[in-house]
Structures are given as structure tokens and as C-alpha cells.
PDB file of C-alpha atoms in Angstrom:
ATOM      1  CA  MET A   1      13.923  -3.500  -6.232  1.00 85.00           C
ATOM      2  CA  ARG A   2      13.613  -4.969  -2.747  1.00 91.00           C
ATOM      3  CA  HIS A   3      11.491  -8.094  -2.399  1.00 94.00           C
ATOM      4  CA  PHE A   4       9.030  -8.691   0.457  1.00 97.00           C
ATOM      5  CA  ASP A   5       6.602 -11.389   1.562  1.00 97.00           C
ATOM      6  CA  VAL A   6       3.909 -10.174   3.960  1.00 96.00           C
ATOM      7  CA  GLU A   7       3.930 -13.423   5.921  1.00 94.00           C
ATOM      8  CA  THR A   8       7.607 -12.981   6.825  1.00 95.00           C
ATOM      9  CA  LEU A   9       7.245  -9.350   7.969  1.00 95.00           C
ATOM     10  CA  THR A  10       7.210  -8.939  11.764  1.00 92.00           C
ATOM     11  CA  PRO A  11       3.787  -7.766  13.020  1.00 90.00           C
ATOM     12  CA  GLY A  12       3.596  -4.979  15.583  1.00 88.00           C
ATOM     13  CA  ARG A  13       0.419  -4.793  17.683  1.00 84.00           C
ATOM     14  CA  TRP A  14      -1.610  -1.593  17.711  1.00 77.00           C
ATOM     15  CA  ARG A  15      -1.782   0.400  20.932  1.00 66.00           C
ATOM     16  CA  ASN A  16      -5.569  -0.045  21.050  1.00 67.00           C
ATOM     17  CA  GLY A  17      -5.262  -3.811  20.542  1.00 67.00           C
ATOM     18  CA  GLY A  18      -7.488  -3.741  17.459  1.00 75.00           C
ATOM     19  CA  GLY A  19      -4.965  -5.125  15.010  1.00 82.00           C
ATOM     20  CA  ALA A  20      -1.354  -5.404  13.914  1.00 89.00           C
ATOM     21  CA  THR A  21       0.839  -3.685  11.332  1.00 92.00           C
ATOM     22  CA  ARG A  22       3.508  -5.301   9.157  1.00 95.00           C
ATOM     23  CA  GLU A  23       5.785  -2.591   7.798  1.00 95.00           C
ATOM     24  CA  ILE A  24       7.003  -2.956   4.201  1.00 96.00           C
ATOM     25  CA  ALA A  25       9.022   0.264   4.033  1.00 95.00           C
ATOM     26  CA  SER A  26       9.403   3.577   5.829  1.00 93.00           C
ATOM     27  CA  ARG A  27      11.536   6.356   4.311  1.00 91.00           C
ATOM     28  CA  PRO A  28      13.754   7.872   5.348  1.00 86.00           C
ATOM     29  CA  ALA A  29      14.891   4.804   7.270  1.00 77.00           C
ATOM     30  CA  GLY A  30      15.418   5.397  10.954  1.00 67.00           C
ATOM     31  CA  GLY A  31      13.942   8.881  10.829  1.00 62.00           C
ATOM     32  CA  GLU A  32      11.674  10.120  13.606  1.00 66.00           C
ATOM     33  CA  GLU A  33       9.101  11.209  11.034  1.00 85.00           C
ATOM     34  CA  PHE A  34       8.550   9.250   7.841  1.00 92.00           C
ATOM     35  CA  GLY A  35       8.292  10.951   4.466  1.00 94.00           C
ATOM     36  CA  TRP A  36       6.358   7.998   3.091  1.00 96.00           C
ATOM     37  CA  ARG A  37       5.426   4.634   4.540  1.00 95.00           C
ATOM     38  CA  ALA A  38       3.940   1.381   3.256  1.00 97.00           C
ATOM     39  CA  SER A  39       2.495  -1.298   5.503  1.00 96.00           C
ATOM     40  CA  VAL A  40      -0.051  -4.088   5.690  1.00 97.00           C
ATOM     41  CA  ALA A  41      -2.596  -3.953   8.513  1.00 93.00           C
ATOM     42  CA  ASP A  42      -4.477  -6.896   9.970  1.00 93.00           C
ATOM     43  CA  ILE A  43      -7.669  -5.411  11.430  1.00 91.00           C
ATOM     44  CA  ASP A  44      -9.047  -7.718  14.123  1.00 88.00           C
ATOM     45  CA  ARG A  45     -11.832  -5.625  15.578  1.00 87.00           C
ATOM     46  CA  GLU A  46     -13.847  -2.482  15.001  1.00 90.00           C
ATOM     47  CA  GLY A  47     -12.624   0.860  16.284  1.00 86.00           C
ATOM     48  CA  PRO A  48     -10.918   4.166  15.420  1.00 87.00           C
ATOM     49  CA  PHE A  49      -8.026   4.585  13.025  1.00 86.00           C
ATOM     50  CA  SER A  50      -4.950   6.412  14.290  1.00 86.00           C
ATOM     51  CA  VAL A  51      -4.826  10.096  13.314  1.00 89.00           C
ATOM     52  CA  PHE A  52      -1.769  11.199  11.300  1.00 91.00           C
ATOM     53  CA  PRO A  53      -1.784  15.008  11.019  1.00 94.00           C
ATOM     54  CA  GLY A  54      -0.229  16.313   7.808  1.00 96.00           C
ATOM     55  CA  VAL A  55      -0.281  12.891   6.141  1.00 96.00           C
ATOM     56  CA  ASP A  56      -2.300  11.703   3.135  1.00 97.00           C
ATOM     57  CA  ARG A  57      -3.374   8.063   3.324  1.00 95.00           C
ATOM     58  CA  THR A  58      -4.543   5.471   0.825  1.00 96.00           C
ATOM     59  CA  PHE A  59      -6.311   2.398   2.225  1.00 94.00           C
ATOM     60  CA  THR A  60      -6.829  -0.679   0.025  1.00 95.00           C
ATOM     61  CA  LEU A  61      -8.563  -3.819   1.275  1.00 94.00           C
ATOM     62  CA  LEU A  62      -6.528  -6.958   0.520  1.00 95.00           C
ATOM     63  CA  ALA A  63      -8.615  -9.677   2.135  1.00 93.00           C
ATOM     64  CA  GLY A  64     -11.882  -9.964   4.045  1.00 91.00           C
ATOM     65  CA  ASP A  65     -15.554  -9.188   3.560  1.00 89.00           C
ATOM     66  CA  GLY A  66     -15.213  -5.431   3.614  1.00 87.00           C
ATOM     67  CA  VAL A  67     -14.596  -2.467   5.872  1.00 88.00           C
ATOM     68  CA  ARG A  68     -17.034   0.393   6.480  1.00 89.00           C
ATOM     69  CA  LEU A  69     -15.152   3.616   7.097  1.00 90.00           C
ATOM     70  CA  THR A  70     -16.977   6.475   8.812  1.00 91.00           C
ATOM     71  CA  CYS A  71     -15.935  10.068   9.441  1.00 91.00           C
ATOM     72  CA  PRO A  72     -18.695  12.337  10.818  1.00 87.00           C
ATOM     73  CA  GLY A  73     -19.215  15.352   8.590  1.00 85.00           C
ATOM     74  CA  GLU A  74     -17.021  13.943   5.794  1.00 85.00           C
ATOM     75  CA  PHE A  75     -18.451  10.569   4.756  1.00 83.00           C
ATOM     76  CA  GLU A  76     -20.586   7.879   6.304  1.00 77.00           C
ATOM     77  CA  ARG A  77     -20.272   4.112   6.027  1.00 75.00           C
ATOM     78  CA  LEU A  78     -18.290   4.117   2.804  1.00 75.00           C
ATOM     79  CA  PRO A  79     -17.642   0.471   1.897  1.00 74.00           C
ATOM     80  CA  ALA A  80     -14.100  -0.565   1.062  1.00 76.00           C
ATOM     81  CA  ARG A  81     -13.889  -3.570  -1.279  1.00 82.00           C
ATOM     82  CA  VAL A  82     -10.902  -5.749  -2.126  1.00 89.00           C
ATOM     83  CA  GLY A  83      -8.487  -4.057  -4.519  1.00 93.00           C
ATOM     84  CA  GLU A  84     -10.194  -0.643  -4.580  1.00 93.00           C
ATOM     85  CA  PRO A  85      -7.888   2.114  -3.260  1.00 95.00           C
ATOM     86  CA  PHE A  86      -9.516   4.775  -1.088  1.00 92.00           C
ATOM     87  CA  ALA A  87      -7.577   7.996  -0.397  1.00 93.00           C
ATOM     88  CA  PHE A  88      -8.257  10.266   2.573  1.00 93.00           C
ATOM     89  CA  SER A  89      -6.556  12.752   4.867  1.00 94.00           C
ATOM     90  CA  GLY A  90      -4.743  11.365   7.885  1.00 94.00           C
ATOM     91  CA  ASP A  91      -6.004  14.425   9.790  1.00 95.00           C
ATOM     92  CA  LEU A  92      -9.509  12.914   9.887  1.00 94.00           C
ATOM     93  CA  SER A  93     -10.928  10.909  12.793  1.00 92.00           C
ATOM     94  CA  ILE A  94     -12.118   7.718  11.095  1.00 90.00           C
ATOM     95  CA  SER A  95     -13.809   4.671  12.573  1.00 90.00           C
ATOM     96  CA  ALA A  96     -13.818   1.214  10.974  1.00 89.00           C
ATOM     97  CA  GLU A  97     -16.622  -1.339  11.119  1.00 90.00           C
ATOM     98  CA  LEU A  98     -16.082  -4.984  10.130  1.00 90.00           C
ATOM     99  CA  PRO A  99     -19.437  -6.419   9.022  1.00 88.00           C
ATOM    100  CA  GLY A 100     -17.822  -9.699   7.913  1.00 87.00           C
ATOM    101  CA  GLY A 101     -15.060 -10.030  10.491  1.00 90.00           C
ATOM    102  CA  ALA A 102     -11.292  -9.540  10.404  1.00 91.00           C
ATOM    103  CA  CYS A 103      -9.667  -7.965   7.326  1.00 93.00           C
ATOM    104  CA  ARG A 104      -6.261  -7.170   5.864  1.00 94.00           C
ATOM    105  CA  ALA A 105      -5.406  -3.874   4.116  1.00 95.00           C
ATOM    106  CA  LEU A 106      -2.512  -2.121   2.405  1.00 97.00           C
ATOM    107  CA  ASN A 107      -1.782   1.332   3.827  1.00 96.00           C
ATOM    108  CA  ILE A 108       0.254   3.877   1.897  1.00 98.00           C
ATOM    109  CA  MET A 109       1.030   7.124   3.734  1.00 96.00           C
ATOM    110  CA  ALA A 110       2.757  10.209   2.335  1.00 97.00           C
ATOM    111  CA  ARG A 111       3.671  13.356   4.260  1.00 96.00           C
ATOM    112  CA  ARG A 112       1.784  16.206   2.641  1.00 95.00           C
ATOM    113  CA  GLY A 113       4.004  18.785   0.959  1.00 93.00           C
ATOM    114  CA  SER A 114       6.979  16.404   0.812  1.00 93.00           C
ATOM    115  CA  TRP A 115       5.555  13.382  -1.023  1.00 95.00           C
ATOM    116  CA  THR A 116       2.484  12.350  -2.976  1.00 96.00           C
ATOM    117  CA  ALA A 117       1.244   8.818  -3.543  1.00 97.00           C
ATOM    118  CA  ARG A 118      -1.093   7.413  -6.161  1.00 97.00           C
ATOM    119  CA  VAL A 119      -2.316   3.841  -5.733  1.00 97.00           C
ATOM    120  CA  GLU A 120      -3.973   1.939  -8.555  1.00 96.00           C
ATOM    121  CA  ARG A 121      -5.063  -1.578  -9.397  1.00 96.00           C
ATOM    122  CA  VAL A 122      -3.091  -2.924 -12.385  1.00 97.00           C
ATOM    123  CA  ALA A 123      -3.201  -5.984 -14.621  1.00 96.00           C
ATOM    124  CA  GLY A 124      -0.400  -5.150 -17.079  1.00 95.00           C
ATOM    125  CA  ARG A 125       3.306  -4.418 -16.982  1.00 94.00           C
ATOM    126  CA  VAL A 126       4.403  -1.659 -14.588  1.00 93.00           C
ATOM    127  CA  VAL A 127       7.601   0.266 -15.330  1.00 92.00           C
ATOM    128  CA  PRO A 128       8.601   2.563 -12.443  1.00 89.00           C
ATOM    129  CA  PRO A 129       9.318   6.106 -13.654  1.00 89.00           C
ATOM    130  CA  ALA A 130      12.876   7.309 -13.017  1.00 87.00           C
ATOM    131  CA  GLY A 131      13.216   9.266  -9.790  1.00 89.00           C
ATOM    132  CA  HIS A 132      10.071   7.791  -8.212  1.00 92.00           C
ATOM    133  CA  ALA A 133       9.732   5.545  -5.181  1.00 94.00           C
ATOM    134  CA  GLY A 134       7.054   2.872  -5.103  1.00 94.00           C
ATOM    135  CA  VAL A 135       5.501  -0.348  -3.874  1.00 97.00           C
ATOM    136  CA  PHE A 136       4.130  -3.211  -5.953  1.00 97.00           C
ATOM    137  CA  TYR A 137       1.873  -5.755  -4.179  1.00 98.00           C
ATOM    138  CA  VAL A 138       0.478  -8.898  -5.854  1.00 98.00           C
ATOM    139  CA  LEU A 139      -3.229  -9.467  -5.269  1.00 97.00           C
ATOM    140  CA  ARG A 140      -3.771 -12.380  -7.645  1.00 96.00           C
ATOM    141  CA  GLY A 141      -1.917 -14.540 -10.157  1.00 97.00           C
ATOM    142  CA  ARG A 142       1.820 -14.597 -10.818  1.00 97.00           C
ATOM    143  CA  TRP A 143       4.211 -11.788 -11.763  1.00 97.00           C
ATOM    144  CA  ARG A 144       7.917 -11.449 -12.556  1.00 94.00           C
ATOM    145  CA  THR A 145      10.415  -8.659 -12.025  1.00 91.00           C
ATOM    146  CA  GLY A 146      12.640  -7.890 -15.017  1.00 80.00           C
ATOM    147  CA  GLU A 147      12.838 -10.088 -18.105  1.00 57.00           C
ATOM    148  CA  ASP A 148      15.725 -12.561 -17.863  1.00 59.00           C
ATOM    149  CA  GLY A 149      16.452 -14.114 -14.509  1.00 69.00           C
ATOM    150  CA  GLY A 150      13.891 -11.959 -12.686  1.00 82.00           C
ATOM    151  CA  ARG A 151      12.111 -12.939  -9.520  1.00 88.00           C
ATOM    152  CA  ALA A 152       8.665 -14.564  -9.565  1.00 93.00           C
ATOM    153  CA  LEU A 153       6.044 -13.000  -7.293  1.00 96.00           C
ATOM    154  CA  GLU A 154       2.970 -14.707  -5.814  1.00 97.00           C
ATOM    155  CA  PRO A 155      -0.058 -13.225  -3.981  1.00 97.00           C
ATOM    156  CA  GLY A 156       1.012 -11.506  -0.775  1.00 97.00           C
ATOM    157  CA  GLN A 157       4.466 -10.789  -2.172  1.00 97.00           C
ATOM    158  CA  GLY A 158       5.874  -7.756  -3.896  1.00 97.00           C
ATOM    159  CA  VAL A 159       8.731  -5.318  -4.336  1.00 95.00           C
ATOM    160  CA  TRP A 160       9.474  -1.754  -3.284  1.00 95.00           C
ATOM    161  CA  TRP A 161      12.096   0.806  -4.308  1.00 93.00           C
ATOM    162  CA  ASP A 162      13.453   4.230  -3.354  1.00 91.00           C
ATOM    163  CA  GLU A 163      13.403   7.258  -5.647  1.00 88.00           C
ATOM    164  CA  ASP A 164      17.168   7.012  -6.078  1.00 82.00           C
ATOM    165  CA  ASP A 165      17.207   3.265  -6.825  1.00 75.00           C
ATOM    166  CA  ASN A 166      18.102   2.082 -10.297  1.00 68.00           C
ATOM    167  CA  ALA A 167      14.922   0.065 -10.817  1.00 60.00           C
ATOM    168  CA  PRO A 168      15.048  -2.426 -13.709  1.00 55.00           C
ATOM    169  CA  GLY A 169      13.829  -0.871 -16.947  1.00 68.00           C
ATOM    170  CA  GLU A 170      11.623  -3.878 -17.676  1.00 77.00           C
ATOM    171  CA  GLY A 171       9.635  -3.290 -14.483  1.00 89.00           C
ATOM    172  CA  VAL A 172       7.191  -5.949 -13.271  1.00 94.00           C
ATOM    173  CA  ALA A 173       5.171  -8.041 -15.741  1.00 94.00           C
ATOM    174  CA  PRO A 174       2.262 -10.482 -15.356  1.00 96.00           C
ATOM    175  CA  LEU A 175       2.955 -14.188 -15.877  1.00 95.00           C
ATOM    176  CA  SER A 176      -0.610 -15.490 -15.654  1.00 96.00           C
ATOM    177  CA  PRO A 177      -3.878 -14.300 -17.240  1.00 96.00           C
ATOM    178  CA  ASP A 178      -5.499 -13.746 -13.834  1.00 97.00           C
ATOM    179  CA  ALA A 179      -2.672 -11.472 -12.615  1.00 97.00           C
ATOM    180  CA  VAL A 180      -3.815  -8.403 -10.642  1.00 97.00           C
ATOM    181  CA  ALA A 181      -1.691  -6.181  -8.404  1.00 98.00           C
ATOM    182  CA  LEU A 182      -1.572  -2.860  -6.606  1.00 98.00           C
ATOM    183  CA  TRP A 183       0.994  -0.257  -7.598  1.00 97.00           C
ATOM    184  CA  ALA A 184       1.754   2.715  -5.355  1.00 97.00           C
ATOM    185  CA  ASP A 185       3.673   5.398  -7.252  1.00 96.00           C
ATOM    186  CA  VAL A 186       5.329   7.697  -4.713  1.00 96.00           C
ATOM    187  CA  THR A 187       7.009  10.923  -5.752  1.00 94.00           C
ATOM    188  CA  ALA A 188       8.207  14.275  -4.479  1.00 88.00           C
ATOM    189  CA  PRO A 189       6.210  17.325  -5.673  1.00 78.00           C
ATOM    190  CA  GLY A 190       7.213  18.562  -9.101  1.00 65.00           C
ATOM    191  CA  ARG A 191       8.165  15.161 -10.491  1.00 54.00           C
ATOM    192  CA  LEU A 192       5.944  13.707 -13.176  1.00 49.00           C
ATOM    193  CA  THR A 193       4.139  10.385 -12.695  1.00 44.00           C
ATOM    194  CA  GLY A 194       3.393   7.838 -15.350  1.00 46.00           C
ATOM    195  CA  ARG A 195       3.206   4.225 -16.378  1.00 45.00           C
ATOM    196  CA  VAL A 196       4.234   2.345 -19.515  1.00 40.00           C
TER     197      VAL A 196
END
């Protein structure tokens, strides 16, 4: 498992100037087209999302007073609340409104036909299935990787792993009663998903 802290990730400004992206992982590394990608976006102002043809996206608000996502003919003004994953096609032209100001969100993207991603809010131990990639992001409380000598994780921190990594069998476990996190389980078609 590879550790990350959002505050130490280098932000890259959007072309439209409406925000910045901090990349957690993009696989395959160095490829012209990602198979799957995880990043945190700081959304500074209202405007359109980038279109990613052939990509499935999951958007989860991490901080802020909410984002209204609108796609004419598909959905209108759907509110996104902290910790609630919202999946949609990257082919869609979506606009974001910020009724309460700037926000931060976790974006998980998977190239359709090559990868699938399922994002869920969790409060108990997560054990990555063998052969799966994934991202674990702490929303609240304290967590620990492994059992003995593992790494403690605070809000805004997390871990990610490739499908061919030998992730610890103990997974990631909560250390405090208020612990809440997001787990993105990323897999190639045909592989089973699950959680212990």
C-alpha cells in the first residue's frame, strides 16, 4: 500500500481556471491514456466539468457546502453531499454550481471496458480483494493499515494500491469510534469484488 497526504500532493490548475487537481494515482503510470485514475479536486468557481469520453466517473464531495451538478436531459441540480459517491458517465457535459462556495471532491475515473470502479462510504475494516486495485481516503477519525506496526491515517490521508500489489491481508481498520472513510474498489472486468 502506498501512503498519500492530500496536502503534500502537487496541485495542477485546470485549463479553465476554475480549480486545481491533486493526483493520487494514475495507472498505468506514464501512459498517454489512463486505465484508472484517482485525484482530489479543489473547485474554486462554478463552471463545466471536463468531458472524458469512454470513462466512467465517481464524484464524492469531501469538504464544502455542496455541489449542484446539472446535465441537460439527464439530471438537473442533483445535490452532492459530503461522503456520498455519485457515479456518472464521463461522456456527459456536466456543469457545477457552488451554492456555498469552494469545495473539495474525490474523483475516481475508470476507462470503460478496461476497468470498473465502485466507491462506497465505510466505517469498518476494509480488506482489499486479491487482484484488485484501490484507493482508501479518510474522511473522519483515525485508521491504521495492517495490525502490528501499521501506519496511522488521519483525515485527508489514505493509501492506494495496484491490482498486482501484495496488499496486507489485515487491510485498513478504524482506530476511533467516529472513523469514516471512502473506499474505491477498482478492478478489471471479470474479477469479483468484495469486502470483509
